[in-house]
Amino acid sequence: MDQKDRQIITALQENGRLTNQELSEKVNLTPSPCLRRLRSLEETAVIKGYTAIVDEIAYGLPITAFVRIRLERHNEESVRLFERKVQDTDSILDCYMMTGGSDYLLRVLVESLEDYEQFVRSRLHVIDGIAAIETSFAYGTVKRASRFPRVHDRIRS
């Protein structure tokens, strides 16, 4: 991936609805090579898809919870079971494997505190092998970026 590919990605992260003509003008390429590069980025799964960024509150999911999970055991079966349950749970938007005191960090969206309680009781407590659940609630957002930071191309010798 070179700087031109990164320019294409940055432009699409700013506005994923750009036409190829608009994109090519933004990154200073003619339309044909721009489209070839874009298709290559899509085919190699550098660009994994396109989506709309939706306001959680306007959508009706005003509560964001960050849930730290610690597993009792770290064997293959316990990990696979937990990760499969996470994949099958719509309320969990993101799940990260972590270092430190927690094994996983989940980002969960719910309608209310009562819904969060129900989520914990019906979705998390039923998963075998969870040793601890700790929750923090976000009461505001300071920054939420959809654009990656700039990466400097390294000079290769």
mmCIF file of N, CA, C and O in Angstrom, residues 10-65:
data_model
loop_
_atom_site.group_PDB
_atom_site.id
_atom_site.type_symbol
_atom_site.label_atom_id
_atom_site.label_comp_id
_atom_site.label_asym_id
_atom_site.label_seq_id
_atom_site.Cartn_x
_atom_site.Cartn_y
_atom_site.Cartn_z
ATOM 1 N N THR A 10 -8.493 7.597 2.974
ATOM 2 C CA THR A 10 -8.842 8.775 3.777
ATOM 3 C C THR A 10 -10.040 9.496 3.175
ATOM 4 O O THR A 10 -10.976 9.875 3.897
ATOM 5 N N ALA A 11 -10.033 9.677 1.860
ATOM 6 C CA ALA A 11 -11.153 10.359 1.204
ATOM 7 C C ALA A 11 -12.449 9.584 1.407
ATOM 8 O O ALA A 11 -13.501 10.175 1.679
ATOM 9 N N LEU A 12 -12.391 8.258 1.324
ATOM 10 C CA LEU A 12 -13.593 7.445 1.516
ATOM 11 C C LEU A 12 -14.021 7.398 2.980
ATOM 12 O O LEU A 12 -15.213 7.292 3.274
ATOM 13 N N GLN A 13 -13.077 7.487 3.914
ATOM 14 C CA GLN A 13 -13.448 7.540 5.323
ATOM 15 C C GLN A 13 -14.139 8.865 5.637
ATOM 16 O O GLN A 13 -15.004 8.920 6.499
ATOM 17 N N GLU A 14 -13.781 9.920 4.924
ATOM 18 C CA GLU A 14 -14.452 11.213 5.103
ATOM 19 C C GLU A 14 -15.835 11.201 4.475
ATOM 20 O O GLU A 14 -16.771 11.785 5.000
ATOM 21 N N ASN A 15 -15.962 10.536 3.326
ATOM 22 C CA ASN A 15 -17.240 10.486 2.615
ATOM 23 C C ASN A 15 -17.277 9.231 1.748
ATOM 24 O O ASN A 15 -16.740 9.226 0.644
ATOM 25 N N GLY A 16 -17.908 8.187 2.246
ATOM 26 C CA GLY A 16 -17.975 6.920 1.537
ATOM 27 C C GLY A 16 -18.904 6.923 0.335
ATOM 28 O O GLY A 16 -18.989 5.926 -0.367
ATOM 29 N N ARG A 17 -19.584 8.044 0.110
ATOM 30 C CA ARG A 17 -20.521 8.120 -1.016
ATOM 31 C C ARG A 17 -19.947 8.865 -2.215
ATOM 32 O O ARG A 17 -20.674 9.188 -3.145
ATOM 33 N N LEU A 18 -18.646 9.116 -2.204
ATOM 34 C CA LEU A 18 -18.028 9.790 -3.346
ATOM 35 C C LEU A 18 -18.167 8.946 -4.607
ATOM 36 O O LEU A 18 -18.016 7.726 -4.556
ATOM 37 N N THR A 19 -18.436 9.601 -5.707
ATOM 38 C CA THR A 19 -18.393 8.893 -6.988
ATOM 39 C C THR A 19 -16.927 8.685 -7.348
ATOM 40 O O THR A 19 -16.037 9.339 -6.786
ATOM 41 N N ASN A 20 -16.657 7.811 -8.292
ATOM 42 C CA ASN A 20 -15.280 7.599 -8.730
ATOM 43 C C ASN A 20 -14.696 8.884 -9.288
ATOM 44 O O ASN A 20 -13.519 9.189 -9.059
ATOM 45 N N GLN A 21 -15.502 9.659 -9.994
ATOM 46 C CA GLN A 21 -15.025 10.931 -10.555
ATOM 47 C C GLN A 21 -14.607 11.878 -9.424
ATOM 48 O O GLN A 21 -13.527 12.476 -9.466
ATOM 49 N N GLU A 22 -15.444 12.000 -8.401
ATOM 50 C CA GLU A 22 -15.125 12.875 -7.267
ATOM 51 C C GLU A 22 -13.891 12.370 -6.522
ATOM 52 O O GLU A 22 -13.023 13.157 -6.121
ATOM 53 N N LEU A 23 -13.821 11.063 -6.333
ATOM 54 C CA LEU A 23 -12.686 10.462 -5.644
ATOM 55 C C LEU A 23 -11.399 10.711 -6.419
ATOM 56 O O LEU A 23 -10.377 11.108 -5.836
ATOM 57 N N SER A 24 -11.440 10.490 -7.708
ATOM 58 C CA SER A 24 -10.234 10.676 -8.526
ATOM 59 C C SER A 24 -9.756 12.127 -8.481
ATOM 60 O O SER A 24 -8.551 12.390 -8.429
ATOM 61 N N GLU A 25 -10.680 13.085 -8.457
ATOM 62 C CA GLU A 25 -10.301 14.501 -8.351
ATOM 63 C C GLU A 25 -9.675 14.798 -6.984
ATOM 64 O O GLU A 25 -8.696 15.536 -6.891
ATOM 65 N N LYS A 26 -10.252 14.210 -5.941
ATOM 66 C CA LYS A 26 -9.737 14.442 -4.579
ATOM 67 C C LYS A 26 -8.318 13.921 -4.400
ATOM 68 O O LYS A 26 -7.530 14.513 -3.666
ATOM 69 N N VAL A 27 -7.998 12.797 -5.036
ATOM 70 C CA VAL A 27 -6.678 12.189 -4.846
ATOM 71 C C VAL A 27 -5.732 12.450 -6.022
ATOM 72 O O VAL A 27 -4.643 11.886 -6.083
ATOM 73 N N ASN A 28 -6.177 13.292 -6.952
ATOM 74 C CA ASN A 28 -5.348 13.718 -8.080
ATOM 75 C C ASN A 28 -4.893 12.551 -8.957
ATOM 76 O O ASN A 28 -3.718 12.376 -9.238
ATOM 77 N N LEU A 29 -5.879 11.730 -9.342
ATOM 78 C CA LEU A 29 -5.655 10.639 -10.299
ATOM 79 C C LEU A 29 -6.724 10.757 -11.380
ATOM 80 O O LEU A 29 -7.793 11.305 -11.136
ATOM 81 N N THR A 30 -6.454 10.186 -12.531
ATOM 82 C CA THR A 30 -7.522 10.106 -13.517
ATOM 83 C C THR A 30 -8.467 8.988 -13.085
ATOM 84 O O THR A 30 -8.085 8.093 -12.322
ATOM 85 N N PRO A 31 -9.725 9.021 -13.543
ATOM 86 C CA PRO A 31 -10.719 8.061 -13.062
ATOM 87 C C PRO A 31 -10.352 6.586 -13.228
ATOM 88 O O PRO A 31 -10.605 5.774 -12.342
ATOM 89 N N SER A 32 -9.737 6.214 -14.350
ATOM 90 C CA SER A 32 -9.441 4.799 -14.596
ATOM 91 C C SER A 32 -8.445 4.210 -13.583
ATOM 92 O O SER A 32 -8.727 3.185 -12.958
ATOM 93 N N PRO A 33 -7.285 4.818 -13.395
ATOM 94 C CA PRO A 33 -6.365 4.271 -12.388
ATOM 95 C C PRO A 33 -6.933 4.351 -10.971
ATOM 96 O O PRO A 33 -6.676 3.467 -10.153
ATOM 97 N N CYS A 34 -7.716 5.368 -10.703
ATOM 98 C CA CYS A 34 -8.342 5.495 -9.386
ATOM 99 C C CYS A 34 -9.277 4.316 -9.136
ATOM 100 O O CYS A 34 -9.243 3.700 -8.068
ATOM 101 N N LEU A 35 -10.088 3.985 -10.122
ATOM 102 C CA LEU A 35 -11.019 2.865 -9.986
ATOM 103 C C LEU A 35 -10.262 1.543 -9.847
ATOM 104 O O LEU A 35 -10.657 0.688 -9.044
ATOM 105 N N ARG A 36 -9.172 1.369 -10.590
ATOM 106 C CA ARG A 36 -8.364 0.152 -10.467
ATOM 107 C C ARG A 36 -7.816 0.012 -9.049
ATOM 108 O O ARG A 36 -7.870 -1.065 -8.457
ATOM 109 N N ARG A 37 -7.303 1.098 -8.510
ATOM 110 C CA ARG A 37 -6.771 1.060 -7.146
ATOM 111 C C ARG A 37 -7.885 0.759 -6.136
ATOM 112 O O ARG A 37 -7.701 -0.030 -5.221
ATOM 113 N N LEU A 38 -9.025 1.399 -6.306
ATOM 114 C CA LEU A 38 -10.157 1.183 -5.406
ATOM 115 C C LEU A 38 -10.592 -0.280 -5.446
ATOM 116 O O LEU A 38 -10.776 -0.907 -4.404
ATOM 117 N N ARG A 39 -10.745 -0.836 -6.619
ATOM 118 C CA ARG A 39 -11.145 -2.244 -6.756
ATOM 119 C C ARG A 39 -10.119 -3.171 -6.103
ATOM 120 O O ARG A 39 -10.481 -4.155 -5.453
ATOM 121 N N SER A 40 -8.839 -2.850 -6.274
ATOM 122 C CA SER A 40 -7.790 -3.661 -5.660
ATOM 123 C C SER A 40 -7.884 -3.592 -4.133
ATOM 124 O O SER A 40 -7.743 -4.617 -3.454
ATOM 125 N N LEU A 41 -8.133 -2.413 -3.584
ATOM 126 C CA LEU A 41 -8.287 -2.265 -2.132
ATOM 127 C C LEU A 41 -9.491 -3.055 -1.626
ATOM 128 O O LEU A 41 -9.455 -3.629 -0.537
ATOM 129 N N GLU A 42 -10.546 -3.095 -2.412
ATOM 130 C CA GLU A 42 -11.737 -3.868 -2.032
ATOM 131 C C GLU A 42 -11.479 -5.370 -2.154
ATOM 132 O O GLU A 42 -11.840 -6.144 -1.266
ATOM 133 N N GLU A 43 -10.860 -5.802 -3.248
ATOM 134 C CA GLU A 43 -10.614 -7.225 -3.490
ATOM 135 C C GLU A 43 -9.653 -7.832 -2.473
ATOM 136 O O GLU A 43 -9.773 -9.007 -2.119
ATOM 137 N N THR A 44 -8.702 -7.040 -1.995
ATOM 138 C CA THR A 44 -7.742 -7.538 -1.004
ATOM 139 C C THR A 44 -8.234 -7.310 0.419
ATOM 140 O O THR A 44 -7.503 -7.577 1.380
ATOM 141 N N ALA A 45 -9.468 -6.843 0.563
ATOM 142 C CA ALA A 45 -10.130 -6.623 1.862
ATOM 143 C C ALA A 45 -9.419 -5.589 2.727
ATOM 144 O O ALA A 45 -9.573 -5.598 3.939
ATOM 145 N N VAL A 46 -8.652 -4.699 2.099
ATOM 146 C CA VAL A 46 -8.165 -3.533 2.842
ATOM 147 C C VAL A 46 -9.381 -2.667 3.157
ATOM 148 O O VAL A 46 -9.566 -2.221 4.282
ATOM 149 N N ILE A 47 -10.238 -2.476 2.152
ATOM 150 C CA ILE A 47 -11.552 -1.863 2.361
ATOM 151 C C ILE A 47 -12.524 -3.024 2.509
ATOM 152 O O ILE A 47 -12.739 -3.784 1.572
ATOM 153 N N LYS A 48 -13.081 -3.162 3.712
ATOM 154 C CA LYS A 48 -13.918 -4.328 4.018
ATOM 155 C C LYS A 48 -15.386 -4.094 3.720
ATOM 156 O O LYS A 48 -16.163 -5.040 3.737
ATOM 157 N N GLY A 49 -15.796 -2.857 3.496
ATOM 158 C CA GLY A 49 -17.184 -2.578 3.205
ATOM 159 C C GLY A 49 -17.484 -1.108 3.414
ATOM 160 O O GLY A 49 -16.591 -0.321 3.747
ATOM 161 N N TYR A 50 -18.725 -0.749 3.247
ATOM 162 C CA TYR A 50 -19.172 0.635 3.390
ATOM 163 C C TYR A 50 -20.382 0.647 4.319
ATOM 164 O O TYR A 50 -21.186 -0.279 4.308
ATOM 165 N N THR A 51 -20.494 1.689 5.123
ATOM 166 C CA THR A 51 -21.580 1.740 6.083
ATOM 167 C C THR A 51 -21.974 3.187 6.363
ATOM 168 O O THR A 51 -21.241 4.114 6.032
ATOM 169 N N ALA A 52 -23.114 3.358 7.007
ATOM 170 C CA ALA A 52 -23.565 4.684 7.444
ATOM 171 C C ALA A 52 -23.242 4.839 8.926
ATOM 172 O O ALA A 52 -23.365 3.897 9.699
ATOM 173 N N ILE A 53 -22.808 6.021 9.312
ATOM 174 C CA ILE A 53 -22.569 6.320 10.721
ATOM 175 C C ILE A 53 -23.863 6.916 11.263
ATOM 176 O O ILE A 53 -24.330 7.943 10.784
ATOM 177 N N VAL A 54 -24.454 6.244 12.259
ATOM 178 C CA VAL A 54 -25.781 6.611 12.754
ATOM 179 C C VAL A 54 -25.667 7.109 14.189
ATOM 180 O O VAL A 54 -24.917 6.560 14.993
ATOM 181 N N ASP A 55 -26.420 8.137 14.516
ATOM 182 C CA ASP A 55 -26.457 8.660 15.880
ATOM 183 C C ASP A 55 -27.219 7.680 16.767
ATOM 184 O O ASP A 55 -28.387 7.393 16.521
ATOM 185 N N GLU A 56 -26.550 7.181 17.816
ATOM 186 C CA GLU A 56 -27.144 6.169 18.686
ATOM 187 C C GLU A 56 -28.389 6.689 19.399
ATOM 188 O O GLU A 56 -29.381 5.967 19.547
ATOM 189 N N ILE A 57 -28.327 7.925 19.870
ATOM 190 C CA ILE A 57 -29.458 8.498 20.614
ATOM 191 C C ILE A 57 -30.661 8.667 19.699
ATOM 192 O O ILE A 57 -31.779 8.266 20.048
ATOM 193 N N ALA A 58 -30.443 9.233 18.520
ATOM 194 C CA ALA A 58 -31.544 9.420 17.573
ATOM 195 C C ALA A 58 -32.141 8.072 17.167
ATOM 196 O O ALA A 58 -33.351 7.967 16.932
ATOM 197 N N TYR A 59 -31.321 7.049 17.117
ATOM 198 C CA TYR A 59 -31.790 5.714 16.751
ATOM 199 C C TYR A 59 -32.583 5.055 17.869
ATOM 200 O O TYR A 59 -33.364 4.151 17.641
ATOM 201 N N GLY A 60 -32.380 5.530 19.111
ATOM 202 C CA GLY A 60 -33.104 4.963 20.239
ATOM 203 C C GLY A 60 -32.264 4.089 21.152
ATOM 204 O O GLY A 60 -32.806 3.322 21.951
ATOM 205 N N LEU A 61 -30.938 4.190 21.040
ATOM 206 C CA LEU A 61 -30.027 3.425 21.898
ATOM 207 C C LEU A 61 -29.080 4.399 22.610
ATOM 208 O O LEU A 61 -27.889 4.488 22.283
ATOM 209 N N PRO A 62 -29.608 5.145 23.600
ATOM 210 C CA PRO A 62 -28.828 6.228 24.198
ATOM 211 C C PRO A 62 -27.786 5.792 25.231
ATOM 212 O O PRO A 62 -26.959 6.602 25.632
ATOM 213 N N ILE A 63 -27.803 4.535 25.652
ATOM 214 C CA ILE A 63 -26.894 4.102 26.714
ATOM 215 C C ILE A 63 -25.756 3.278 26.119
ATOM 216 O O ILE A 63 -25.988 2.242 25.493
ATOM 217 N N THR A 64 -24.533 3.757 26.327
ATOM 218 C CA THR A 64 -23.334 3.039 25.907
ATOM 219 C C THR A 64 -22.652 2.515 27.154
ATOM 220 O O THR A 64 -22.306 3.284 28.050
ATOM 221 N N ALA A 65 -22.450 1.211 27.197
ATOM 222 C CA ALA A 65 -21.765 0.569 28.315
ATOM 223 C C ALA A 65 -20.485 -0.074 27.798
ATOM 224 O O ALA A 65 -20.478 -0.694 26.730
#
